[in-house]
């Protein structure tokens, strides 16, 4: 087992170094480095302020003029402001997935300046009802502190309960000793009573 030894004077000078990624050699989810783009860190700080500014405001942007327009996007901002407390934001703002996605790539539907066309805003609200998007699978691991409470809240789950692993997809029952690589064509039909019928 390898241990990481760093003298105390280096630790005090390097406040941005993320030891979690250096100490976990089998981390396959993160980029194993922190977000170091100063411009993006400034943008994320502005996004945090926008999210918490919209919590008490009825407007989604300075260009909103109608009440209907102001309601679009407000729900997602309320959800994010409820779950993105300062300590959570500070914990995840430097996160970077192995595909180089950061926190902005997740929250952009809520913080992006939208056109004044209400149909566009409505479509965005329908596509991203929580105001977040998962650009890759790894965000669920790297930004777990932020995303898990939102997922639990949206699905009316207990916040203290553990999320169970999603079972593997099993479309065809494979008996012991059989190969799952059959050349036969299998067609699955669903009847009105939702019972699958396997034919072929």
Tab-separated table of C-alpha atoms in Angstrom:
chain	number	residue	atom	x	y	z
A	1	UNK	CA	0.000	0.000	0.000
A	2	UNK	CA	1.399	3.409	-0.985
A	3	UNK	CA	1.072	6.422	1.261
A	4	UNK	CA	1.278	10.054	0.274
A	5	UNK	CA	3.692	12.026	2.465
A	6	UNK	CA	3.586	15.810	2.228
A	7	UNK	CA	5.406	18.118	4.673
A	8	UNK	CA	3.207	20.522	6.650
A	9	UNK	CA	4.702	23.655	5.077
A	10	UNK	CA	3.684	22.449	1.611
A	11	UNK	CA	0.157	21.700	2.832
A	12	UNK	CA	-0.262	25.237	4.146
A	13	UNK	CA	1.014	26.761	0.884
A	14	UNK	CA	-1.061	24.563	-1.464
A	15	UNK	CA	-4.642	25.188	-0.432
A	16	UNK	CA	-6.073	24.234	-3.846
A	17	UNK	CA	-4.417	20.809	-4.088
A	18	UNK	CA	-7.000	18.050	-3.860
A	19	UNK	CA	-5.533	15.133	-1.898
A	20	UNK	CA	-8.605	12.976	-2.420
A	21	UNK	CA	-7.665	12.370	-6.051
A	22	UNK	CA	-3.970	11.808	-5.271
A	23	UNK	CA	-4.710	9.313	-2.503
A	24	UNK	CA	-7.206	7.209	-4.459
A	25	UNK	CA	-5.326	5.407	-7.236
A	26	UNK	CA	-8.371	3.513	-8.550
A	27	UNK	CA	-10.556	6.590	-8.957
A	28	UNK	CA	-12.056	6.118	-12.417
A	29	UNK	CA	-14.682	8.862	-12.136
A	30	UNK	CA	-12.832	12.120	-11.592
A	31	UNK	CA	-10.132	13.859	-13.597
A	32	UNK	CA	-7.829	13.357	-10.575
A	33	UNK	CA	-7.258	17.071	-10.458
A	34	UNK	CA	-9.166	20.125	-9.355
A	35	UNK	CA	-10.731	22.701	-11.614
A	36	UNK	CA	-7.979	25.281	-11.981
A	37	UNK	CA	-9.483	27.641	-14.563
A	38	UNK	CA	-9.719	30.971	-12.725
A	39	UNK	CA	-12.311	32.349	-15.157
A	40	UNK	CA	-14.580	29.338	-14.627
A	41	UNK	CA	-14.227	29.649	-10.851
A	42	UNK	CA	-15.380	33.282	-11.126
A	43	UNK	CA	-18.313	32.160	-13.309
A	44	UNK	CA	-19.267	29.488	-10.754
A	45	UNK	CA	-19.229	32.074	-7.968
A	46	UNK	CA	-21.533	34.292	-10.043
A	47	UNK	CA	-23.786	31.283	-10.694
A	48	UNK	CA	-24.032	30.649	-6.957
A	49	UNK	CA	-25.107	34.263	-6.434
A	50	UNK	CA	-27.620	34.062	-9.295
A	51	UNK	CA	-29.183	30.890	-7.896
A	52	UNK	CA	-29.551	32.369	-4.426
A	53	UNK	CA	-30.647	35.730	-5.836
A	54	UNK	CA	-33.449	34.095	-7.811
A	55	UNK	CA	-34.712	32.270	-4.745
A	56	UNK	CA	-36.464	35.356	-3.468
A	57	UNK	CA	-37.020	37.017	-6.832
A	58	UNK	CA	-39.855	36.337	-9.248
A	59	UNK	CA	-37.760	37.264	-12.281
A	60	UNK	CA	-35.559	34.834	-14.165
A	61	UNK	CA	-33.631	37.521	-15.995
A	62	UNK	CA	-33.643	41.237	-16.598
A	63	UNK	CA	-35.473	40.683	-19.897
A	64	UNK	CA	-38.534	39.014	-18.341
A	65	UNK	CA	-41.616	41.171	-18.598
A	66	UNK	CA	-44.665	38.994	-18.074
A	67	UNK	CA	-45.738	37.020	-15.043
A	68	UNK	CA	-45.855	33.822	-17.073
A	69	UNK	CA	-42.274	34.360	-18.227
A	70	UNK	CA	-41.125	35.003	-14.676
A	71	UNK	CA	-42.562	31.708	-13.447
A	72	UNK	CA	-40.589	29.705	-16.015
A	73	UNK	CA	-37.235	28.764	-14.495
A	74	UNK	CA	-38.198	29.853	-10.986
A	75	UNK	CA	-38.991	26.317	-9.823
A	76	UNK	CA	-35.565	24.968	-10.794
A	77	UNK	CA	-33.812	27.921	-9.136
A	78	UNK	CA	-35.740	27.237	-5.921
A	79	UNK	CA	-34.705	23.576	-5.990
A	80	UNK	CA	-31.052	24.441	-6.547
A	81	UNK	CA	-31.011	27.175	-3.918
A	82	UNK	CA	-32.503	24.766	-1.393
A	83	UNK	CA	-29.825	22.143	-2.006
A	84	UNK	CA	-26.796	24.262	-2.913
A	85	UNK	CA	-25.832	25.651	0.453
A	86	UNK	CA	-22.477	27.400	0.755
A	87	UNK	CA	-20.679	24.408	2.280
A	88	UNK	CA	-21.976	22.114	-0.484
A	89	UNK	CA	-20.968	24.610	-3.168
A	90	UNK	CA	-17.475	24.926	-1.680
A	91	UNK	CA	-17.153	21.139	-1.551
A	92	UNK	CA	-18.080	20.543	-5.208
A	93	UNK	CA	-17.046	23.698	-7.084
A	94	UNK	CA	-13.545	22.364	-7.824
A	95	UNK	CA	-14.843	18.990	-9.014
A	96	UNK	CA	-13.984	17.769	-12.480
A	97	UNK	CA	-15.069	14.496	-14.095
A	98	UNK	CA	-12.724	12.391	-16.164
A	99	UNK	CA	-14.438	13.832	-19.262
A	100	UNK	CA	-13.636	17.363	-17.988
A	101	UNK	CA	-17.167	18.340	-16.980
A	102	UNK	CA	-17.460	20.726	-14.055
A	103	UNK	CA	-20.287	22.104	-11.925
A	104	UNK	CA	-21.292	24.665	-14.563
A	105	UNK	CA	-21.982	21.838	-17.034
A	106	UNK	CA	-24.565	20.527	-14.556
A	107	UNK	CA	-26.335	23.743	-13.524
A	108	UNK	CA	-26.309	25.699	-16.807
A	109	UNK	CA	-30.074	25.275	-17.504
A	110	UNK	CA	-30.832	27.305	-14.375
A	111	UNK	CA	-28.183	30.016	-14.630
A	112	UNK	CA	-27.909	30.614	-18.369
A	113	UNK	CA	-29.338	33.879	-19.665
A	114	UNK	CA	-32.340	32.885	-21.737
A	115	UNK	CA	-33.923	34.539	-24.750
A	116	UNK	CA	-37.154	36.446	-24.194
A	117	UNK	CA	-39.154	33.901	-26.217
A	118	UNK	CA	-41.369	32.161	-23.644
A	119	UNK	CA	-41.741	29.042	-25.832
A	120	UNK	CA	-37.989	28.464	-25.613
A	121	UNK	CA	-38.062	28.911	-21.851
A	122	UNK	CA	-41.012	26.561	-21.540
A	123	UNK	CA	-39.249	23.901	-23.648
A	124	UNK	CA	-36.128	24.213	-21.495
A	125	UNK	CA	-38.217	23.830	-18.334
A	126	UNK	CA	-39.838	20.706	-19.790
A	127	UNK	CA	-36.489	19.207	-20.827
A	128	UNK	CA	-34.745	19.991	-17.527
A	129	UNK	CA	-37.430	20.214	-14.801
A	130	UNK	CA	-34.845	20.275	-12.016
A	131	UNK	CA	-32.667	22.852	-13.733
A	132	UNK	CA	-29.740	20.453	-13.944
A	133	UNK	CA	-28.320	18.133	-16.565
A	134	UNK	CA	-25.921	15.189	-16.309
A	135	UNK	CA	-23.405	15.591	-19.148
A	136	UNK	CA	-21.843	12.228	-18.330
A	137	UNK	CA	-22.252	9.322	-15.907
A	138	UNK	CA	-19.307	10.407	-13.791
A	139	UNK	CA	-21.050	13.514	-12.450
A	140	UNK	CA	-23.156	11.251	-10.230
A	141	UNK	CA	-19.968	10.146	-8.449
A	142	UNK	CA	-17.887	13.338	-8.532
A	143	UNK	CA	-20.763	15.656	-7.536
A	144	UNK	CA	-22.616	13.173	-5.327
A	145	UNK	CA	-22.852	15.572	-2.362
A	146	UNK	CA	-24.788	17.991	-4.547
A	147	UNK	CA	-26.839	15.690	-6.803
A	148	UNK	CA	-27.978	12.961	-4.411
A	149	UNK	CA	-30.171	15.206	-2.201
A	150	UNK	CA	-31.786	16.700	-5.321
A	151	UNK	CA	-32.544	13.243	-6.711
A	152	UNK	CA	-33.980	12.118	-3.376
A	153	UNK	CA	-36.085	15.265	-3.055
A	154	UNK	CA	-37.469	14.960	-6.589
A	155	UNK	CA	-38.415	11.308	-6.001
A	156	UNK	CA	-39.883	12.007	-2.522
A	157	UNK	CA	-37.308	9.819	-0.801
A	158	UNK	CA	-36.012	10.084	2.738
A	159	UNK	CA	-32.889	12.279	2.682
A	160	UNK	CA	-31.116	9.992	5.142
A	161	UNK	CA	-31.848	6.752	3.274
A	162	UNK	CA	-29.146	5.256	1.083
A	163	UNK	CA	-29.727	5.117	-2.650
A	164	UNK	CA	-29.734	1.520	-3.806
A	165	UNK	CA	-27.763	0.472	-6.839
A	166	UNK	CA	-29.857	0.215	-9.968
A	167	UNK	CA	-30.119	-3.447	-10.976
A	168	UNK	CA	-28.559	-4.566	-14.235
A	169	UNK	CA	-30.889	-4.653	-17.205
A	170	UNK	CA	-32.077	-8.187	-17.850
A	171	UNK	CA	-34.249	-8.418	-20.921
A	172	UNK	CA	-33.988	-12.171	-21.476
A	173	UNK	CA	-33.722	-14.837	-18.816
A	174	UNK	CA	-30.523	-16.813	-19.273
A	175	UNK	CA	-30.469	-20.200	-17.632
A	176	UNK	CA	-27.336	-21.521	-15.979
A	177	UNK	CA	-24.945	-23.024	-18.505
A	178	UNK	CA	-26.426	-21.166	-21.484
A	179	UNK	CA	-24.577	-18.528	-23.429
A	180	UNK	CA	-26.062	-15.060	-23.622
A	181	UNK	CA	-24.730	-14.647	-27.166
A	182	UNK	CA	-27.411	-16.380	-29.208
A	183	UNK	CA	-27.776	-15.702	-32.882
A	184	UNK	CA	-31.540	-16.119	-32.713
A	185	UNK	CA	-33.640	-13.010	-33.170
A	186	UNK	CA	-35.696	-12.217	-30.094
A	187	UNK	CA	-38.663	-9.890	-30.228
A	188	UNK	CA	-40.229	-8.508	-27.072
A	189	UNK	CA	-43.812	-7.255	-27.225
A	190	UNK	CA	-45.772	-5.629	-24.422
A	191	UNK	CA	-49.479	-6.335	-24.154
A	192	UNK	CA	-51.999	-4.049	-22.472
A	193	UNK	CA	-51.553	-5.826	-19.147
A	194	UNK	CA	-47.805	-4.952	-19.289
A	195	UNK	CA	-46.665	-8.555	-19.285
A	196	UNK	CA	-43.734	-9.071	-21.635
A	197	UNK	CA	-44.138	-11.735	-24.270
A	198	UNK	CA	-40.911	-13.188	-25.610
A	199	UNK	CA	-41.173	-14.574	-29.091
A	200	UNK	CA	-38.722	-15.579	-31.785
